[in-house]
Short mmCIF file of C-alpha atoms in Angstrom, two decimals:
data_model
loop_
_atom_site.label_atom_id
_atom_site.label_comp_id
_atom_site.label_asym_id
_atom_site.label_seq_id
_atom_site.Cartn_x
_atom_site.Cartn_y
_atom_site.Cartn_z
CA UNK A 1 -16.92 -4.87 27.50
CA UNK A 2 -14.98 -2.68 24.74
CA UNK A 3 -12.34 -5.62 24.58
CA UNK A 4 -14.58 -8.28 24.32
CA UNK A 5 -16.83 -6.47 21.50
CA UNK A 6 -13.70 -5.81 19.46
CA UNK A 7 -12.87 -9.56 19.85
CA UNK A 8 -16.23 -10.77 18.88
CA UNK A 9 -16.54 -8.53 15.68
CA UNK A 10 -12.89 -9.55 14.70
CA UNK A 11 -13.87 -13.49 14.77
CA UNK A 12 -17.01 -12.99 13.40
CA UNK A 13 -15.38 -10.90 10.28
CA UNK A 14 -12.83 -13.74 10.23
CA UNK A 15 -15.34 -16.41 10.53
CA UNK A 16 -17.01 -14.89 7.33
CA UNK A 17 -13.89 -13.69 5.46
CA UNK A 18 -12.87 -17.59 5.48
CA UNK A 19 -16.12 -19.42 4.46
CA UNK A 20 -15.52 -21.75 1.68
CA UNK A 21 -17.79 -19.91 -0.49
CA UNK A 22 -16.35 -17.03 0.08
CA UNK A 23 -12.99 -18.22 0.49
CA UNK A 24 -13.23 -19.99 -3.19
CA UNK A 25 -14.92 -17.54 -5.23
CA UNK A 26 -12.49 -16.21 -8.33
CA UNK A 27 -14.17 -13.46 -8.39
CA UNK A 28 -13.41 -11.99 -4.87
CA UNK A 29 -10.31 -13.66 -4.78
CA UNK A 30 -9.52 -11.30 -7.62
CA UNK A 31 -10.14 -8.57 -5.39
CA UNK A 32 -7.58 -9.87 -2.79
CA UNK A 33 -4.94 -9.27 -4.53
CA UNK A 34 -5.17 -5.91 -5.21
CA UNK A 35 -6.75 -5.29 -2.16
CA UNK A 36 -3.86 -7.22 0.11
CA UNK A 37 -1.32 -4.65 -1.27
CA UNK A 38 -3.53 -1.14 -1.12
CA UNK A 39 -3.90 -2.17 2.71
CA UNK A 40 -0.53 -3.28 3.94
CA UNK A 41 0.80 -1.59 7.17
CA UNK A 42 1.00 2.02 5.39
CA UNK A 43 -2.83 1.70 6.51
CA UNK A 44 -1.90 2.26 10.56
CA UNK A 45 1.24 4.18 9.14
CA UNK A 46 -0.45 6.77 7.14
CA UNK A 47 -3.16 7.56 9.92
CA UNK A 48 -0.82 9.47 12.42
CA UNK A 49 1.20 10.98 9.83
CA UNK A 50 -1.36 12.29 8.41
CA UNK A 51 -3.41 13.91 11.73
CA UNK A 52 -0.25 15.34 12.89
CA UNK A 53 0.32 16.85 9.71
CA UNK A 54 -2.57 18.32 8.29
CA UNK A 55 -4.76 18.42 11.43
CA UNK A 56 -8.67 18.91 10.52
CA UNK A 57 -7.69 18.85 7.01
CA UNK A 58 -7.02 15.35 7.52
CA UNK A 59 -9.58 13.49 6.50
CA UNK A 60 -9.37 16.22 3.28
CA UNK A 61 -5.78 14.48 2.08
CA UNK A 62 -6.90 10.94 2.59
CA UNK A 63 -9.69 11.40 0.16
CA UNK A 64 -7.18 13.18 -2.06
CA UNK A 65 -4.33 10.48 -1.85
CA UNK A 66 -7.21 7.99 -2.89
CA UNK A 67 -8.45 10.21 -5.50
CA UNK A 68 -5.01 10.42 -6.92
CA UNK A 69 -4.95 6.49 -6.95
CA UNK A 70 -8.08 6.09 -8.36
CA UNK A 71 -6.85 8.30 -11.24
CA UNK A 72 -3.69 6.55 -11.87
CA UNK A 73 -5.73 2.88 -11.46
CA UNK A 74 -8.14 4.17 -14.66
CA UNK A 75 -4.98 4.45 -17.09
CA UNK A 76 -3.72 1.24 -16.01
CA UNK A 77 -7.77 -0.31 -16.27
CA UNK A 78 -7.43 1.66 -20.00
CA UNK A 79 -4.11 -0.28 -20.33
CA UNK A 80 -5.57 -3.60 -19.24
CA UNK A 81 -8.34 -3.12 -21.79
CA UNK A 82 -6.55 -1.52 -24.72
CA UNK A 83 -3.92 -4.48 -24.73
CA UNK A 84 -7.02 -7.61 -24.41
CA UNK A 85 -8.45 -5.57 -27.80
CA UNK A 86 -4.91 -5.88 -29.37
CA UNK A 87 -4.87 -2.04 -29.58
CA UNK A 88 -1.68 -0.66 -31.43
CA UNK A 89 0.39 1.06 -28.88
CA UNK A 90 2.17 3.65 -31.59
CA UNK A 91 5.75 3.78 -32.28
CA UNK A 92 6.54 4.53 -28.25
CA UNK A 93 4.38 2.11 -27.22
CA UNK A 94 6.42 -0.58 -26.96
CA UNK A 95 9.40 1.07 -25.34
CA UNK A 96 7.48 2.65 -22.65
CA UNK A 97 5.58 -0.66 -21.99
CA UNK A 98 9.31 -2.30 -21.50
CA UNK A 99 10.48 0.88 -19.13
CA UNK A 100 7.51 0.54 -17.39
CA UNK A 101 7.91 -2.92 -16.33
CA UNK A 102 11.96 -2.02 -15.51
CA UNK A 103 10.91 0.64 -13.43
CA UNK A 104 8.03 -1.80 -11.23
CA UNK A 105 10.70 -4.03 -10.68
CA UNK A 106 12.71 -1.49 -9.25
CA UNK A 107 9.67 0.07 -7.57
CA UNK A 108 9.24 -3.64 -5.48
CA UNK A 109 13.06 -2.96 -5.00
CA UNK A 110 12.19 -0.21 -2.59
CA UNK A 111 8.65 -1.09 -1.39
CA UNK A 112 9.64 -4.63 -0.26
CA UNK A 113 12.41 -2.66 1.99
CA UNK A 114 9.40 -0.60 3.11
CA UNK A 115 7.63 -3.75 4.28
CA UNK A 116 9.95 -5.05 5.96
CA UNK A 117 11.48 -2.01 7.92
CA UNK A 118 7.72 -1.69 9.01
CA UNK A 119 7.42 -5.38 9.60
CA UNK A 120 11.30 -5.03 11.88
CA UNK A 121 9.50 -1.82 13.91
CA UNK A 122 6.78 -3.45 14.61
CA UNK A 123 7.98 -6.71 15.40
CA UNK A 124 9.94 -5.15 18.19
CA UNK A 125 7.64 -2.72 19.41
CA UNK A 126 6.00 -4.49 22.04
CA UNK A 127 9.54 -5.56 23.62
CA UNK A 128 10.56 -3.42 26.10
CA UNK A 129 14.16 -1.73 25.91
CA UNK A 130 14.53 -2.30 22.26
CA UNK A 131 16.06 0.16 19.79
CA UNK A 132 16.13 0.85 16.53
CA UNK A 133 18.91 -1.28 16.05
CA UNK A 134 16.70 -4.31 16.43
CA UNK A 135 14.29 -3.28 14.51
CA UNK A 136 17.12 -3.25 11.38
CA UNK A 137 18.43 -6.29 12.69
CA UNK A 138 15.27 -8.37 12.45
CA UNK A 139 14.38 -6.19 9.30
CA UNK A 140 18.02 -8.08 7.84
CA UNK A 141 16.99 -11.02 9.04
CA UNK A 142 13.80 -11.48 7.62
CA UNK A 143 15.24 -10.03 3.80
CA UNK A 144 17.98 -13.04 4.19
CA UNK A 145 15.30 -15.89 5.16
CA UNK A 146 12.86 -14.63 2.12
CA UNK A 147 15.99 -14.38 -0.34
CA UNK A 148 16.76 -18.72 1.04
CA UNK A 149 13.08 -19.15 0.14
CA UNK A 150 13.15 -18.01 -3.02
CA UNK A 151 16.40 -18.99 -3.81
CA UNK A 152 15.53 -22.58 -2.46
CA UNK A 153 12.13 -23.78 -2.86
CA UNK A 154 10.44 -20.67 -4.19
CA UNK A 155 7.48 -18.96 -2.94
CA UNK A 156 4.78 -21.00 -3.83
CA UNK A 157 3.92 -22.67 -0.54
CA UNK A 158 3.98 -19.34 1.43
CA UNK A 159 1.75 -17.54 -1.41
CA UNK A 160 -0.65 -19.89 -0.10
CA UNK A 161 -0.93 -18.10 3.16
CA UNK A 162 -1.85 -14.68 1.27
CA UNK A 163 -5.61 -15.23 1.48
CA UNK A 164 -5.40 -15.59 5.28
CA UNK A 165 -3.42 -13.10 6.24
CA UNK A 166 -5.51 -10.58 4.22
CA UNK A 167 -8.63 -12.50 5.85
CA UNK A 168 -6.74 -12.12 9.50
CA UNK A 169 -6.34 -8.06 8.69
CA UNK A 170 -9.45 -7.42 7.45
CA UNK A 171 -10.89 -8.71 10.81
CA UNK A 172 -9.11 -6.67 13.17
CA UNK A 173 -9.54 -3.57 10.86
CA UNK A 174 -13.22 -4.66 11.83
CA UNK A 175 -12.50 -4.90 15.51
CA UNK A 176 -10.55 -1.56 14.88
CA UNK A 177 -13.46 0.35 13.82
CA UNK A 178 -15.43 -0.78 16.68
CA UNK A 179 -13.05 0.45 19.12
CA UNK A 180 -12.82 3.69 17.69
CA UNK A 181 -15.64 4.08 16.94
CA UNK A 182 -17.07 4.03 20.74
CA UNK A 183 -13.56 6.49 21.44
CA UNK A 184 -15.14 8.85 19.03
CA UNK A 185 -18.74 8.42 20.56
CA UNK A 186 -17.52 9.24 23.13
CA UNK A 187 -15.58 12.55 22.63
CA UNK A 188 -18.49 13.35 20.77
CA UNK A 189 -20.75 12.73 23.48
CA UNK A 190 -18.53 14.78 26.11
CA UNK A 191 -18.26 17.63 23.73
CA UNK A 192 -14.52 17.34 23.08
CA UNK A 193 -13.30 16.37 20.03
CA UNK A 194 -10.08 18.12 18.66
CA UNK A 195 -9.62 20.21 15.85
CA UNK A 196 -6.16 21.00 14.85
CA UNK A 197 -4.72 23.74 12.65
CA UNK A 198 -2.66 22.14 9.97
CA UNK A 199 1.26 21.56 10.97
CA UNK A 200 2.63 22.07 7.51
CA UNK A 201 0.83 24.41 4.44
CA UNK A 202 1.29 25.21 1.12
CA UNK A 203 4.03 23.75 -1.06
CA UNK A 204 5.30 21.18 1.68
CA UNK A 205 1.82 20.03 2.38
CA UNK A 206 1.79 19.19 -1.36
CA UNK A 207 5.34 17.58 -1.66
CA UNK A 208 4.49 16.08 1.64
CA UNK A 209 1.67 14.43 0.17
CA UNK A 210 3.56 13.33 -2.61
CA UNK A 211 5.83 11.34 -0.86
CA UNK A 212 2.94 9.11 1.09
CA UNK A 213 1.76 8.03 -2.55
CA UNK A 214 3.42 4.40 -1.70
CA UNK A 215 0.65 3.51 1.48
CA UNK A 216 -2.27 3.55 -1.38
CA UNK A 217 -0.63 1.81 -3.54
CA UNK A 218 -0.85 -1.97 -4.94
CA UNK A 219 -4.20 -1.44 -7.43
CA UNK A 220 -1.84 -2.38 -10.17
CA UNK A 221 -1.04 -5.66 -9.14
CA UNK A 222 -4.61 -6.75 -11.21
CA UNK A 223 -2.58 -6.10 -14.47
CA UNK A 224 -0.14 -8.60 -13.96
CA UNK A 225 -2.87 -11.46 -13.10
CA UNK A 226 -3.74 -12.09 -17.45
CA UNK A 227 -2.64 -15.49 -16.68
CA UNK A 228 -5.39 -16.35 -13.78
CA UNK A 229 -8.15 -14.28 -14.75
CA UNK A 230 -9.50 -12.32 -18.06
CA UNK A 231 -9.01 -8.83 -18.43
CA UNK A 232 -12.63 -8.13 -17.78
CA UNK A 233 -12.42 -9.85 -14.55
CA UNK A 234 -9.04 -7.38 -13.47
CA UNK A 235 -10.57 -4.91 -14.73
CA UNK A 236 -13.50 -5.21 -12.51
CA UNK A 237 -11.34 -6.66 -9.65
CA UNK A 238 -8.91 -3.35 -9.53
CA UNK A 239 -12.21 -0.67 -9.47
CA UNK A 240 -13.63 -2.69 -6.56
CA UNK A 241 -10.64 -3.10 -4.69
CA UNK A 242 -10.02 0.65 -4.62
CA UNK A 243 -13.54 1.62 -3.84
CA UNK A 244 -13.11 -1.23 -0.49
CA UNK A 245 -9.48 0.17 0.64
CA UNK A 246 -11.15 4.05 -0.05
CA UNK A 247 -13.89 3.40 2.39
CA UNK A 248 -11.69 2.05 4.76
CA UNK A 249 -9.17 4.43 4.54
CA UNK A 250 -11.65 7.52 5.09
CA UNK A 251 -13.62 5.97 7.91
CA UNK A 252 -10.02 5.39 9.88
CA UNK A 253 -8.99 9.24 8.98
CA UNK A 254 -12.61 10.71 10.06
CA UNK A 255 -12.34 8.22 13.61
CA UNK A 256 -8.90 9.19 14.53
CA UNK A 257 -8.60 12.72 12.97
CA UNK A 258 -10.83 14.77 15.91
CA UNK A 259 -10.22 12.83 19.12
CA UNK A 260 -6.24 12.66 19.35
CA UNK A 261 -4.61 16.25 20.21
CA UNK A 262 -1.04 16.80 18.17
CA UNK A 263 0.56 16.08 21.72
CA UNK A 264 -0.59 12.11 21.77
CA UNK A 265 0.19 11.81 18.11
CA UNK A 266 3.20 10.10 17.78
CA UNK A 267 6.30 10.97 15.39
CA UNK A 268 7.44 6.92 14.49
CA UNK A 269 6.34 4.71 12.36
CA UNK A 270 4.73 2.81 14.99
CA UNK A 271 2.69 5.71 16.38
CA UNK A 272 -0.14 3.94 16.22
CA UNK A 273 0.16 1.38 18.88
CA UNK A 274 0.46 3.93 21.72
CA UNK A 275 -2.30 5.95 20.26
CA UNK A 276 -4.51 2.76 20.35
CA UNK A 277 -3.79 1.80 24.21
CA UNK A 278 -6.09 4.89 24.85
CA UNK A 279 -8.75 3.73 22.98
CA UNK A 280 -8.70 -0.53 24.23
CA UNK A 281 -5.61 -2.08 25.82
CA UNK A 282 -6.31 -5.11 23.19
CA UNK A 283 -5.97 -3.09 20.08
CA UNK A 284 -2.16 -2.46 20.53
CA UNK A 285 -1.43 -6.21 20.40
CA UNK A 286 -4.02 -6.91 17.39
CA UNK A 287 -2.62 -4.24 15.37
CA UNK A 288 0.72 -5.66 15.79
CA UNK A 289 -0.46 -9.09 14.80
CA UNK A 290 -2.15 -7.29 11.60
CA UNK A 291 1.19 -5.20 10.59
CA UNK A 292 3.07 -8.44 10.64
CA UNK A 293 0.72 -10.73 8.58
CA UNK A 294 0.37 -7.88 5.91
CA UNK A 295 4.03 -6.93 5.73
CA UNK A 296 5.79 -10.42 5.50
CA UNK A 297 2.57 -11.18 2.59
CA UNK A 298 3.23 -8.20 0.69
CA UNK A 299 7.00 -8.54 0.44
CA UNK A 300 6.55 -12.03 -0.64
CA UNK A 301 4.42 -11.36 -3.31
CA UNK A 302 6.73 -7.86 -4.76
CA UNK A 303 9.98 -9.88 -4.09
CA UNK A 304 8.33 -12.45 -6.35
CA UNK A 305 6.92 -10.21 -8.74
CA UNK A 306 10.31 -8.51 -8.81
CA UNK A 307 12.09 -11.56 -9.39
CA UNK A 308 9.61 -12.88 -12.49
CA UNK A 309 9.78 -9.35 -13.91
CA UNK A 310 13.41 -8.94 -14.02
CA UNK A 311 13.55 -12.34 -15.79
CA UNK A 312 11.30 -11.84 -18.31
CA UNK A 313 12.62 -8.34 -19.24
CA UNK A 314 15.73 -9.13 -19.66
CA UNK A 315 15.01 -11.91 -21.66
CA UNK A 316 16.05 -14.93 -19.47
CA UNK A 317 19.31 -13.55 -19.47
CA UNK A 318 18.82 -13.14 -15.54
CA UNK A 319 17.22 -15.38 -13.57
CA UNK A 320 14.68 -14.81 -11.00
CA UNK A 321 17.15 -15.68 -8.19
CA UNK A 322 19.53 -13.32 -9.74
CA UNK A 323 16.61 -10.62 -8.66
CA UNK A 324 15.91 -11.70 -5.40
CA UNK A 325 19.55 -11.52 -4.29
CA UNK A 326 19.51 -7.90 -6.20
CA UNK A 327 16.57 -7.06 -3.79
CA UNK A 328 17.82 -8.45 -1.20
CA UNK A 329 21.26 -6.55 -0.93
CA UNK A 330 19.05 -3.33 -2.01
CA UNK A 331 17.05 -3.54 0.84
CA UNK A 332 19.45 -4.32 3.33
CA UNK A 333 21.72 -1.76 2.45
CA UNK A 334 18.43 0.75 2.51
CA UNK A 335 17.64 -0.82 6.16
CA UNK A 336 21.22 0.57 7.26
CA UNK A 337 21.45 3.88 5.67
CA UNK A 338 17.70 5.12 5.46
CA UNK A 339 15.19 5.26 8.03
CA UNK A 340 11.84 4.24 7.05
CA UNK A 341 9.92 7.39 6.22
CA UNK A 342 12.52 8.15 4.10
CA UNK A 343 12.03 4.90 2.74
CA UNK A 344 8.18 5.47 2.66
CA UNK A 345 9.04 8.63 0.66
CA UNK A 346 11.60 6.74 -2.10
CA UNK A 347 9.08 3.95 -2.78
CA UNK A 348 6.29 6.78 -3.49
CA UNK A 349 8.30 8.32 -6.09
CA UNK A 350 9.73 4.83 -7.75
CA UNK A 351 6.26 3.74 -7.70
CA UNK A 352 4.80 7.15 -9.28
CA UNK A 353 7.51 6.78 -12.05
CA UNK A 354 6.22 3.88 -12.91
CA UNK A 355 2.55 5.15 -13.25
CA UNK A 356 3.96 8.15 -15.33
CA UNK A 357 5.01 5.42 -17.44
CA UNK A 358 1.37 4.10 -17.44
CA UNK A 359 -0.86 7.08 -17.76
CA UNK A 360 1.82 7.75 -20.80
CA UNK A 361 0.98 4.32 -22.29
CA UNK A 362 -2.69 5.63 -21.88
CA UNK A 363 -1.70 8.19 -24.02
CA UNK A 364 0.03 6.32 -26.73
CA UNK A 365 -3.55 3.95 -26.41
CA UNK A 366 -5.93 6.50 -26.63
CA UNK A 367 -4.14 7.97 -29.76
CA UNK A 368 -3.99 5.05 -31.46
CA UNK A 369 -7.91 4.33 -31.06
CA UNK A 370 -8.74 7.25 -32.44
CA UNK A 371 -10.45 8.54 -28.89
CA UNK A 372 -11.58 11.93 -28.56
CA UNK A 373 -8.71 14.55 -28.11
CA UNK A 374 -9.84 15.09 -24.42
CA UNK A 375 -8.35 11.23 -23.29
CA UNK A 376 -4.75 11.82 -24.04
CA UNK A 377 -4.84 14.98 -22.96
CA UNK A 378 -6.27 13.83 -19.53
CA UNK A 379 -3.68 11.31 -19.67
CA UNK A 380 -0.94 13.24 -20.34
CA UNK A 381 -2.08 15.39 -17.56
CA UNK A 382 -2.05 12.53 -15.50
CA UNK A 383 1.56 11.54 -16.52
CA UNK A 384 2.72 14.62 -15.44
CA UNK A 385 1.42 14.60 -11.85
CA UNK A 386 3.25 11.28 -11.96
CA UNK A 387 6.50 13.19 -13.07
CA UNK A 388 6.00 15.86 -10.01
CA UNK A 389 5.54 13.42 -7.72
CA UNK A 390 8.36 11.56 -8.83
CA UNK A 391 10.19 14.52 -8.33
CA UNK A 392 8.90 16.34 -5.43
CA UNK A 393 7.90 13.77 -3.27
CA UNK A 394 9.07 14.94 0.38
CA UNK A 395 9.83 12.59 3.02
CA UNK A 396 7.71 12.65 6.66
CA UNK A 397 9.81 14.14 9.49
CA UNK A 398 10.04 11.24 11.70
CA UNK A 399 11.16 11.29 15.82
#
């Protein structure tokens, strides 16, 4: 019965999710954007890291990893507005804006090697007798066929698939939540839900933390969309895609957090699936279907983004091939010498440098219109965090 209610909610979910009115509104497809790249596979990734890590505390870091993004979303919002007035960004201004966009492109570098080393682990998790071999072997594979893409036809006929596969995820999320949430009913019921002392403390729990920035992620893909949709419109589309992926995200920590003891938590990235076949032998194979759609989706889209960036900062000097194949060898060479929560880990910290970069734009902003002394300073305290991060960001002990 469990099975078939997960199945139900998960078309019905779809079913709505791809209604033409829905489907065609500008203002929610706004939101997909964003909202495709804050929930990307770091979504099942982040929830057993997290329960074996900090135990009842959780639930506590989740809200604090989405707090953190919020934070660093509102200086690039300020950004986004600052820039439609035709602020003055102040004699740094303009050289942080460039670095900013350098270090992004960079940033997709890493995170589209993240993708797709999740996208390889999962792929090959439901074979039996594979290794982790395969896993960087289909990981390579995949980086070569989206570097002929791009190099050939470009990326504009599998963009097109973006709204679906987001649609696709957000429905077995759904079914998700209605299998754990009769798991948890039912611990609950039987008295036994688990409550675990934290695993790490202190100054690793922080630099721990640090290091998962990368699975929030993705807000600031609404800056880069002036040319489909007004700033207002980002703006808007950025807050509400954050406030969606928050609920989501704490709902999954509070469901899973209490009713999996530190023995059943696994220590790879794709934990997850043998966590799930206690709670419905169809979840394993749903989440798998979900992991893949989001991960080969988001690497599209940040190998693209990549590519345009690196183009347009340097002028037309380079072409946007010339960044694909520059991601492409990046990646693969990361595939073979990293595993992928040390990946994970590298992509947090590219990604925080470049929203150091941001919340000090905010600051240059803020000065410039004449805002009260409080705004840069929260800014600049904001850049900071980004530099720590950047800096301390530890990598999850994987298995």
């Amino acid at each position: 019965m469990l099975n078939i209610s997960i199945v139900l909610v998960m078309v019905a979910a779809c079913i709505f999710l791809l209604m033409p009115r829905l489907r065609t509104s500008q203002d929610w497809r706004a939101v997909i954007t964003p909202l495709a790249s804050i929930i990307g596979s770091g979504f099942l990734v982040l929830g057993p890291i997290l329960a074996r890590n900090y135990g009842v505390y959780a639930p506590g870091m989740m809200a604090v990893l989405c707090l953190t993004a919020w934070l660093f979303g509102s200086a690039i919002r300020f950004n986004i507005k600052a820039i439609e007035d035709k602020v003055p960004s102040g004699p740094f201004g303009a050289g942080i804006e460039t670095a900013s966009s350098w270090s992004l492109a960079f940033a997709y570098f890493i995170s589209v090697a993240y993708y797709l080393n999740l996208f390889g682990s999962f792929g090959v998790n439901l074979i039996p007798g594979t290794e982790a071999v395969h896993a960087k072997l289909v990981t390579s594979a995949v980086f070569l066929l989206i570097l002929a893409v791009g190099w050939g036809r470009g990326f504009r006929s599998l963009e097109r698939l973006e709204y679906t596969s987001v649609a696709l995820k957000l429905a077995i999320i759904a079914g998700l939540f209605i299998g754990l949430g009769a798991f948890f009913a039912r611990h609950v019921q039987d008295a036994d839900l688990v409550f675990e002392t934290p695993h790490v403390t202190g100054w690793n729990a922080l630099f721990l933390a640090f290091g998962l920035l990368i699975t929030v992620q993705g807000f600031e893909t609404s800056r880069y969309l002036g040319g489909e949709y007004s700033a207002d419109t980002r703006i808007r589309s950025m807050r509400q895609a954050q406030l969606i992926s928050t609920g989501i995200y704490l709902v999954y920590m509070l469901l899973i957090a209490f009713v999996f003891p530190r023995s059943e938590l696994g220590t790879s990235e794709t934990a997850i699936i043998d966590m799930m076949q206690f709670v419905a032998p169809i979840l394993p194979i749903l989440l798998v279907a979900a992991a893949l759609a989001a991960q080969f989706s988001a690497a599209i889209a940040d190998t693209a983004g990549s590519g345009g960036l690196i183009e347009e900062q340097s002028g037309h000097r380079l072409s946007a091939r010339s960044g694909y194949l520059l991601l492409t060898l990046t990646g693969i060479g990361l595939t073979w010498v990293a595993d992928v929560f040390d990946i994970i880990n590298y992509a947090s910290r590219a990604f925080a440098l470049y929203y150091l970069l941001q919340a000090a734009l905010a600051v240059c902003y803020a000065r410039s219109r004449g805002s009260a002394a409080l705004l840069p300073f929260l800014y600049g305290l904001l850049a900071l965090l980004g530099l720590l991060i950047t800096l301390f960001g530890q990598a999850v002990e994987g298995g």
